[in-house]
Tab-separated table of C-alpha atoms and ligand atoms in Angstrom:
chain	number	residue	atom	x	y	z
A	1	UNK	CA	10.606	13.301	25.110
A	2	UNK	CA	9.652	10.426	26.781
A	3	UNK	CA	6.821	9.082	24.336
A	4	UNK	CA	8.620	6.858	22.054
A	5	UNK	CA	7.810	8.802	18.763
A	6	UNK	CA	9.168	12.219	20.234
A	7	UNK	CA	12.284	10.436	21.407
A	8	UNK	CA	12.790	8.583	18.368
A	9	UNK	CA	12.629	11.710	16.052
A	10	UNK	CA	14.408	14.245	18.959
A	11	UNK	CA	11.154	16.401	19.124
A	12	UNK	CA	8.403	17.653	22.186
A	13	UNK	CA	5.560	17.068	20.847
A	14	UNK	CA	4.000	13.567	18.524
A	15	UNK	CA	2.941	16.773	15.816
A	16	UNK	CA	4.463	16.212	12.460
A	17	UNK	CA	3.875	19.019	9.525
A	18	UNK	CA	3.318	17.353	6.340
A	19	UNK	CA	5.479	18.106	2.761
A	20	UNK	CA	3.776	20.713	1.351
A	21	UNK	CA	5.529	20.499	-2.118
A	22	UNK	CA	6.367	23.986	-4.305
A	23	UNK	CA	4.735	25.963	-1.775
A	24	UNK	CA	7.013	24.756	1.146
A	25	UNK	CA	8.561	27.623	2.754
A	26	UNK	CA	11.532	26.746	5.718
A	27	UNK	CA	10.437	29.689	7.739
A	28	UNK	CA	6.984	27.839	8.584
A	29	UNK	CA	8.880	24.376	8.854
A	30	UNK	CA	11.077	25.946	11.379
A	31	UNK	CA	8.086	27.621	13.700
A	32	UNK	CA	6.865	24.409	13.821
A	33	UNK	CA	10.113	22.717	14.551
A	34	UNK	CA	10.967	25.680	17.169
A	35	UNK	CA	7.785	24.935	19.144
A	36	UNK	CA	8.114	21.387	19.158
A	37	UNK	CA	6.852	19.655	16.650
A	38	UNK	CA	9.022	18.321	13.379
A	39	UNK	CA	9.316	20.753	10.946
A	40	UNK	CA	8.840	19.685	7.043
A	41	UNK	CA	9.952	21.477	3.750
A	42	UNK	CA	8.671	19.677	0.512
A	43	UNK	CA	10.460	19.689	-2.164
A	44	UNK	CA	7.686	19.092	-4.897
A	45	UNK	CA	9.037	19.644	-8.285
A	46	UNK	CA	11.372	22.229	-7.488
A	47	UNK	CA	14.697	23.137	-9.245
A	48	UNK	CA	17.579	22.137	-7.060
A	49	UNK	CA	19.067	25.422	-6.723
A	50	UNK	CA	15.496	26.493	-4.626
A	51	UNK	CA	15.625	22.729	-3.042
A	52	UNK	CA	19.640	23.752	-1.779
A	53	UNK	CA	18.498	27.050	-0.180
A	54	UNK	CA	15.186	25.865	1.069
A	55	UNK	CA	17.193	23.297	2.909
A	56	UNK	CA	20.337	25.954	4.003
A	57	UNK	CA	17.434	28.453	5.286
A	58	UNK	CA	15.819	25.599	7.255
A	59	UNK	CA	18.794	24.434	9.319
A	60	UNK	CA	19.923	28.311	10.197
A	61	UNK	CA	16.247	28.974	11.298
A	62	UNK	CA	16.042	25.753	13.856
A	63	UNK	CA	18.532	24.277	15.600
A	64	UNK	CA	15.842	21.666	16.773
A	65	UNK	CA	14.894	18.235	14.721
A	66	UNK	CA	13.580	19.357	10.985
A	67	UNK	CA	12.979	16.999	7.847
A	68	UNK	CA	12.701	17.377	3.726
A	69	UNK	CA	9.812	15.567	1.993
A	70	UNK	CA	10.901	13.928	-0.914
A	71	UNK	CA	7.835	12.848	-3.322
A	72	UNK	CA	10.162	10.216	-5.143
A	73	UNK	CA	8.099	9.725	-8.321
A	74	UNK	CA	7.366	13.399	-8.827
A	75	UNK	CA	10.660	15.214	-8.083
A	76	UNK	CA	12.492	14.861	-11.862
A	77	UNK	CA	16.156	14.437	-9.208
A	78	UNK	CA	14.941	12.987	-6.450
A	79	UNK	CA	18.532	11.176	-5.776
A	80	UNK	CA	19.990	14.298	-5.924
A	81	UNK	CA	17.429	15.735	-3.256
A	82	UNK	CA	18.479	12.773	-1.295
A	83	UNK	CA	22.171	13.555	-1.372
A	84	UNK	CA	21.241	17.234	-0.831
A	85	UNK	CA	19.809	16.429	2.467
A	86	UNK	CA	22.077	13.906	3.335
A	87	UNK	CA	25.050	16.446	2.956
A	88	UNK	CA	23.351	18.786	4.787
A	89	UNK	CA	22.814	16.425	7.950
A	90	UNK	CA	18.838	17.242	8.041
A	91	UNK	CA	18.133	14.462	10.690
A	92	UNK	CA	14.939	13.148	8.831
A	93	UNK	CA	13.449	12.761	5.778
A	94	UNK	CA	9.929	12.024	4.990
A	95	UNK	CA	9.433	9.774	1.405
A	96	UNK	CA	6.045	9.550	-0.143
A	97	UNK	CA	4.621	9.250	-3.893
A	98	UNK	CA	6.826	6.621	-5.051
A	99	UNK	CA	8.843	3.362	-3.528
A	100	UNK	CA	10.604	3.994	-0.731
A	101	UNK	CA	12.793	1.223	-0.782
A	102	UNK	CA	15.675	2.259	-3.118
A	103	UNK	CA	16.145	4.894	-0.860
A	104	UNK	CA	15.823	4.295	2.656
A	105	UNK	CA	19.308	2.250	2.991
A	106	UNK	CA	21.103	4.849	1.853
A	107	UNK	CA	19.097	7.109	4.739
A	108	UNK	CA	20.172	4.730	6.948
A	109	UNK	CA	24.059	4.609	6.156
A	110	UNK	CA	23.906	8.378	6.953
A	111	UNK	CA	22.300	8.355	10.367
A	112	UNK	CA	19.007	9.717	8.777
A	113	UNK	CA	15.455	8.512	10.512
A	114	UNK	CA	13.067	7.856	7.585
A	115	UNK	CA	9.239	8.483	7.272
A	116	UNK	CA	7.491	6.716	5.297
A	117	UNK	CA	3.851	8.214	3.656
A	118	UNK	CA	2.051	5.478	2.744
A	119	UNK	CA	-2.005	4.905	2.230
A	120	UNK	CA	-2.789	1.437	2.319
A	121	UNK	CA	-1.747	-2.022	4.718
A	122	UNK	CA	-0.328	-3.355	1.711
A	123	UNK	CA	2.092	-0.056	1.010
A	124	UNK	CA	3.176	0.056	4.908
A	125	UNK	CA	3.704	-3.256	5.517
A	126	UNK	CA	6.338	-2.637	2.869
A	127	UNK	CA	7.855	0.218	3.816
A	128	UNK	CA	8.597	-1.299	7.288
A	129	UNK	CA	10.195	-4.324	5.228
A	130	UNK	CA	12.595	-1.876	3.424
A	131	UNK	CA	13.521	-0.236	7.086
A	132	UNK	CA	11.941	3.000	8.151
A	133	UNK	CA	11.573	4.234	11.290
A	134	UNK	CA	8.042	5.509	10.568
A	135	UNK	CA	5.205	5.328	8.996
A	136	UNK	CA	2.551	8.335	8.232
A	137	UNK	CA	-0.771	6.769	7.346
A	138	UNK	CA	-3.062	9.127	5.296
A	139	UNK	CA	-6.333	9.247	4.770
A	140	UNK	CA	-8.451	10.723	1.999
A	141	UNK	CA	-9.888	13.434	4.048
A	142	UNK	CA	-6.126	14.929	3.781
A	143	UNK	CA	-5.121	18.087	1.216
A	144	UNK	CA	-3.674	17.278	-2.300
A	145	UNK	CA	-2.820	14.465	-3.470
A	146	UNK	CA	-4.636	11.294	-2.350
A	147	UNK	CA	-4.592	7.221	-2.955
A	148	UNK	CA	-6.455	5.083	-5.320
A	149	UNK	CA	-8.152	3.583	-2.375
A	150	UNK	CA	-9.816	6.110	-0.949
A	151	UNK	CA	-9.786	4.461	2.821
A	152	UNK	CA	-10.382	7.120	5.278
A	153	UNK	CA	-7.808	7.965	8.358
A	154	UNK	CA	-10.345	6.254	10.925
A	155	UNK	CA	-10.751	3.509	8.928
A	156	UNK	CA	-7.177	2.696	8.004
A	157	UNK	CA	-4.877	4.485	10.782
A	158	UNK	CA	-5.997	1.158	13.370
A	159	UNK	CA	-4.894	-1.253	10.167
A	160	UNK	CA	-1.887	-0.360	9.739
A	161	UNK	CA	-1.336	-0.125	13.494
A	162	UNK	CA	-1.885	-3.986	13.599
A	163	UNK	CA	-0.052	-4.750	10.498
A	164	UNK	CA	3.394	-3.084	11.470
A	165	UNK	CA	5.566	-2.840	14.740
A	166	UNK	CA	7.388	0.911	14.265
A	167	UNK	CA	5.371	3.829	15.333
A	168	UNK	CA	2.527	5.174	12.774
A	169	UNK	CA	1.610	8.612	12.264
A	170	UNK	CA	-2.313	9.603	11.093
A	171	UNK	CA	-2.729	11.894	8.512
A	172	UNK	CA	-5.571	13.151	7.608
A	173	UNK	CA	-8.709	15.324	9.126
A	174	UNK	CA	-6.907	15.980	12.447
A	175	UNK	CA	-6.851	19.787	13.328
A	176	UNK	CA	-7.243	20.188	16.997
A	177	UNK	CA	-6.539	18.292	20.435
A	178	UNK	CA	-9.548	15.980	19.586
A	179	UNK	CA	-8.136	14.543	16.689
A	180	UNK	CA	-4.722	13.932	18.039
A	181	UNK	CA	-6.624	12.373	20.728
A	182	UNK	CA	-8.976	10.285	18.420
A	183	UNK	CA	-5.372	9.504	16.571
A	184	UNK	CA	-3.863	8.108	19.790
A	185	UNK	CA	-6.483	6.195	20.722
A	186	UNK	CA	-6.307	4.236	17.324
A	187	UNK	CA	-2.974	3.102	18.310
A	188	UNK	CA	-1.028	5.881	16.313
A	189	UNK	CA	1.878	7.262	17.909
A	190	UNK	CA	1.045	11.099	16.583
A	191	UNK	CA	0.033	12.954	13.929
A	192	UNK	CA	0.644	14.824	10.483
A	193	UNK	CA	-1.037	18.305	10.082
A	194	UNK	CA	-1.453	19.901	6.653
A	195	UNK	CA	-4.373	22.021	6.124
A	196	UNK	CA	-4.266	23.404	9.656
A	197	UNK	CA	-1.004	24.451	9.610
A	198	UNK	CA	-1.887	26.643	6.232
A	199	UNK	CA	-3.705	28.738	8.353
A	200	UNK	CA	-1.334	29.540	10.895
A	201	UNK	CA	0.427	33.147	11.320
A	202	UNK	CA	4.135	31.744	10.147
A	203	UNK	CA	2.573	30.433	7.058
A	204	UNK	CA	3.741	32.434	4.139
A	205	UNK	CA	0.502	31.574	2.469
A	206	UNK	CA	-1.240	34.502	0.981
A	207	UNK	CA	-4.487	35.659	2.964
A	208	UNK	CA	-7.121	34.740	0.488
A	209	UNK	CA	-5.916	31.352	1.205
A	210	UNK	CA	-5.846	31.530	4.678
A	211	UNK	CA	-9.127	33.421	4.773
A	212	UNK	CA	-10.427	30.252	2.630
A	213	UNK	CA	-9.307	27.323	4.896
A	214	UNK	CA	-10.880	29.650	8.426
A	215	UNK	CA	-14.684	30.428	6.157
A	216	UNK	CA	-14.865	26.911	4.693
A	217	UNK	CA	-17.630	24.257	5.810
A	218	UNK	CA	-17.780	20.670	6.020
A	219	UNK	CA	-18.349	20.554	2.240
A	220	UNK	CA	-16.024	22.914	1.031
A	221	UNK	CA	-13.443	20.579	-0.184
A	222	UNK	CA	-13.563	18.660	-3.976
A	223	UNK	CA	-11.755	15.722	-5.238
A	224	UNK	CA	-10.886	16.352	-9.261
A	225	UNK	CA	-9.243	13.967	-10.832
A	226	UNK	CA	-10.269	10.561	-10.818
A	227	UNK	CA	-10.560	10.297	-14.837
A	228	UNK	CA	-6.702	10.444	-14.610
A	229	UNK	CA	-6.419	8.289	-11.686
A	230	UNK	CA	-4.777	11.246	-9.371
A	231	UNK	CA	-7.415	12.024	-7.091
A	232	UNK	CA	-6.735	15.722	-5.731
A	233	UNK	CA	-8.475	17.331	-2.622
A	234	UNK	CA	-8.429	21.313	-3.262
A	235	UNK	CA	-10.849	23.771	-1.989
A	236	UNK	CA	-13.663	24.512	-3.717
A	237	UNK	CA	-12.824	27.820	-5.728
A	238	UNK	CA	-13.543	29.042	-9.627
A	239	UNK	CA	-10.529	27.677	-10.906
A	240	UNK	CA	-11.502	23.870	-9.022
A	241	UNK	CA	-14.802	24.195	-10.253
A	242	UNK	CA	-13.729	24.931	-13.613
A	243	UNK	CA	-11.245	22.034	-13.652
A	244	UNK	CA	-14.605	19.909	-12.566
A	245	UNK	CA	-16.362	21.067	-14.940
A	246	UNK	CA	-13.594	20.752	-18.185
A	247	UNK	CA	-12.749	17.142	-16.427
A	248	UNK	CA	-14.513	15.166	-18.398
A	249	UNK	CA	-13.409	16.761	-21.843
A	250	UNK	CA	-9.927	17.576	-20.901
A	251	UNK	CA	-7.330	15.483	-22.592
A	252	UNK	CA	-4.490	13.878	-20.287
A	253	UNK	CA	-1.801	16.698	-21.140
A	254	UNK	CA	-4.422	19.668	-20.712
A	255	UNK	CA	-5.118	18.123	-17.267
A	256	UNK	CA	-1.759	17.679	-15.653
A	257	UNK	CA	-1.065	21.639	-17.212
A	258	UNK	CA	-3.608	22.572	-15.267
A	259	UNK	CA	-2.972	20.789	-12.117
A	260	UNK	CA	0.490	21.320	-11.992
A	261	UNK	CA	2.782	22.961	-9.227
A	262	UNK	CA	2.637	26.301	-11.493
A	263	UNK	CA	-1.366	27.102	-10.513
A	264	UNK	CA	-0.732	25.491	-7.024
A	265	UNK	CA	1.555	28.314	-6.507
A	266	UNK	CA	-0.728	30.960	-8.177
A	267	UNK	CA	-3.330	29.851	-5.614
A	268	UNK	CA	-1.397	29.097	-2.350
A	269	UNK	CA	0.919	32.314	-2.751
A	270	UNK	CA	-0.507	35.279	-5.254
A	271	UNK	CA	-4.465	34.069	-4.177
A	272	UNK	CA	-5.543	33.977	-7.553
A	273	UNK	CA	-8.370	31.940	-7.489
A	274	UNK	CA	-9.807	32.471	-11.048
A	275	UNK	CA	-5.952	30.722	-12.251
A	276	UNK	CA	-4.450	28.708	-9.628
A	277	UNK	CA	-6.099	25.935	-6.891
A	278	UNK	CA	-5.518	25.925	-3.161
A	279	UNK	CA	-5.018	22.658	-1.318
A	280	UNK	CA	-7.185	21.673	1.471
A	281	UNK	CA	-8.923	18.815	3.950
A	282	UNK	CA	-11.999	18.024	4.505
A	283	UNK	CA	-11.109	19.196	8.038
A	284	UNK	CA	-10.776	22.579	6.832
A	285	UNK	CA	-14.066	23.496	8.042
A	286	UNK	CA	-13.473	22.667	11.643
A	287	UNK	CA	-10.477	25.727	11.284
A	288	UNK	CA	-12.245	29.330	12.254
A	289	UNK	CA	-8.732	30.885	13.316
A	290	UNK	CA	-5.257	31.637	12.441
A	291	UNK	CA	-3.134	31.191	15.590
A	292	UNK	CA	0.735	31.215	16.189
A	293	UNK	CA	1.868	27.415	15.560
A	294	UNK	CA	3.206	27.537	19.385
A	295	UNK	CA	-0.459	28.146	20.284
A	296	UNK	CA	-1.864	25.650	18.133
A	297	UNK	CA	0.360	23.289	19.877
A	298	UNK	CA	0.103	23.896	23.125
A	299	UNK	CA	-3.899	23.899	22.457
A	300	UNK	CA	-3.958	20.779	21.009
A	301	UNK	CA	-1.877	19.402	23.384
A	302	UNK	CA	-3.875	20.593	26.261
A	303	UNK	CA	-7.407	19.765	24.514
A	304	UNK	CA	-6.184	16.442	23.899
A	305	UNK	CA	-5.672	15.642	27.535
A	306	UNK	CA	-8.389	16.771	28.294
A	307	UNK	CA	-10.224	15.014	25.992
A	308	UNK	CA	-8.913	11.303	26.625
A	309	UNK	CA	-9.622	11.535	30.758
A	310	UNK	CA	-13.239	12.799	30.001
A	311	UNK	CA	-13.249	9.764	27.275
A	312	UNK	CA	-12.130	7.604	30.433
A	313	UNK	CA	-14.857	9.020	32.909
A	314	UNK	CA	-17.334	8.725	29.888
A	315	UNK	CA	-16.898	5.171	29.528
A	316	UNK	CA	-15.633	3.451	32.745
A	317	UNK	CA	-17.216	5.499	35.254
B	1	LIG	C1	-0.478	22.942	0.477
B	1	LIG	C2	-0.252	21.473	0.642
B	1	LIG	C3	0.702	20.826	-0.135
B	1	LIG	C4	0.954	19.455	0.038
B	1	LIG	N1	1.967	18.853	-0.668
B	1	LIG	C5	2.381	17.604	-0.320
B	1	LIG	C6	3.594	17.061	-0.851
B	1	LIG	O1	4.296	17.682	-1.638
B	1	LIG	N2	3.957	15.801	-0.458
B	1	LIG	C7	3.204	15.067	0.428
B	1	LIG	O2	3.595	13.933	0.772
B	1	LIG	N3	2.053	15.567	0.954
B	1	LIG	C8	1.641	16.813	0.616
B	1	LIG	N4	0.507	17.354	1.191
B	1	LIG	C9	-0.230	16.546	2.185
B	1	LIG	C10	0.290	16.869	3.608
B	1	LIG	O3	1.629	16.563	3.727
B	1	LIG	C11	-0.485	16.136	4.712
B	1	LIG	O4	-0.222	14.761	4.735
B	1	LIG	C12	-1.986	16.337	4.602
B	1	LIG	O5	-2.281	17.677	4.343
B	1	LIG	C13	-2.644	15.915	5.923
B	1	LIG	O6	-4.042	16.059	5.861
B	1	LIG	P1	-4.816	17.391	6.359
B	1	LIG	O7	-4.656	18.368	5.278
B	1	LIG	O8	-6.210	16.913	6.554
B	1	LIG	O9	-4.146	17.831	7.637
B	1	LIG	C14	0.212	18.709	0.996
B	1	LIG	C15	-0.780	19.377	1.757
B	1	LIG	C16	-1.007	20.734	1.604
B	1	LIG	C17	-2.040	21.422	2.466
């Protein structure tokens, strides 16, 4: 609790679980709150009445520090998600896909700490300026949906770092204690796990998903997309390479049917891989088990210390 980013957000460990839109489920958001890290439930596109109980089910699962993602541009009542959470005292909210700044006063006025996802200098630099607390930084290594830019977590984690004084969190390719460590020693504070955290026994996620993330390789992972300027890491499987493939032919409307929330969940939670996509990292093929998420953390945790004194004897002695 004493590392400023633990104590700021009332949590044990700098380990942050990212939104994980329509597939969100509060039982995994609260194993990962209950061993230490912050627990996340996106809210993606979903109806309010599944946003209300995702939320209730969170808060009587963990006592301990828990947040709601709100993707602002995508969520068709995003204000009312806000007031949702805000009602419900959630301590912290994470904001990404969209401008944060309408929002984050009103955060404030309730006692709420406010993260910030943001992908580029530019983007954090104003986020800070509207008043978070936070700011994730994510690279496009990371699961789902990912910036214009492209700029990857090593490149733009020590960036933002420089341009901004609250505490940044990398996103992006980080799946064991050598990545938080490689995180830290960019200057960020902690980090944001989503693809590791899929595999993970709380996860609701079916097992052909799961079984997926642990048997991919470094180049399992596609980016579709970029015709329609919303570049989309999935794992490679029919469905993505049939999306690849139709890409260049598909008109706007046909696209965004097919990548929408309603073949995300066909993928993450029935496994149907010939109709629905699975998100995942790049880092996905680094993943070759599916422990408890108190395990993960208190391997990562332990790796990482280890890994930062050998980094010391490595260089200065
Ligand atoms: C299944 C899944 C769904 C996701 N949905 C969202 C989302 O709704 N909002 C968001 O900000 N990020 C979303 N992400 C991104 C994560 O929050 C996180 O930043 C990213 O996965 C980190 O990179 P990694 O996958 O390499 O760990 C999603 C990731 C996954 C794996």
């Amino acid at each position: 609790m004493n590392q400023p980013l633990c104590h700021l957000l009332g949590i044990k460990y700098p380990i942050i679980q990212g939104g994980m839109g329509n597939v969100s489920d509060p039982s995994l958001a609260a194993a990962v709150s209950n061993a230490g890290g912050l627990g996340t439930i996106g809210i993606g596109t979903l109806p309010m009445e599944s946003v209300k109980k995702n939320i209730r089910t969170m808060l009587e699962l963990t006592d301990q520090a828990c947040c709601v993602n709100i993707p602002i541009s995508v969520h068709p009542q995003a204000k009312e998600a806000a007031e949702e959470v805000a009602k419900n005292g959630v301590p912290v909210v994470s904001l990404s896909a969209g401008n944060p700044a309408p929002y984050i006063p009103y955060f404030r006025e309730h006692g709420i700490k406010v993260i910030c996802v943001t992908a580029t200098v530019n983007q954090a630099k104003k986020a800070e300026a509207a008043g978070c607390d936070v700011i994730v930084c994510e690279g496009y290594e990371a699961a789902g949906i990912n910036a214009p830019n492209e700029s990857t977590t090593m490149a733009l984690v020590p960036q933002v770092v420089d341009a901004v004084s609250v505490p940044v969190i990398a996103a992006g390719g980080i799946a064991d204690g050598r990545g938080l460590a490689a995180a830290i020693a960019l200057g960020a504070s902690g980090v944001q796990l989503g693809t590791r955290l899929v595999a993970t026994k709380e996860a609701h996620f079916h097992e052909n998903y799961k079984k997926a993330i642990v048997s991919a390789d470094d180049e399992a992972t596609v980016i579709i997309g970029r015709k329609f300027q919303q570049r989309r890491r999935l794992l490679r499987n029919d469905y993505a390479a049939q999306i690849l493939q139709d890409e260049q032919v598909l008109d706007k409307n046909a696209y965004f049917e097919k990548t929408s929330e309603r073949h995300h969940e066909i993928g993450a939670l029935k496994g149907d891989f010939q109709n629905g996509f699975i998100n995942a990292g790049q880092i996905a093929g680094l993943i070759k088990d599916v422990p408890s998420v108190a395990d993960l953390f208190e391997t990562m945790m332990a790796e990482a210390r280890e890994v930062l004194t050998e980094a010391y004897h490595k260089l200065f002695s």
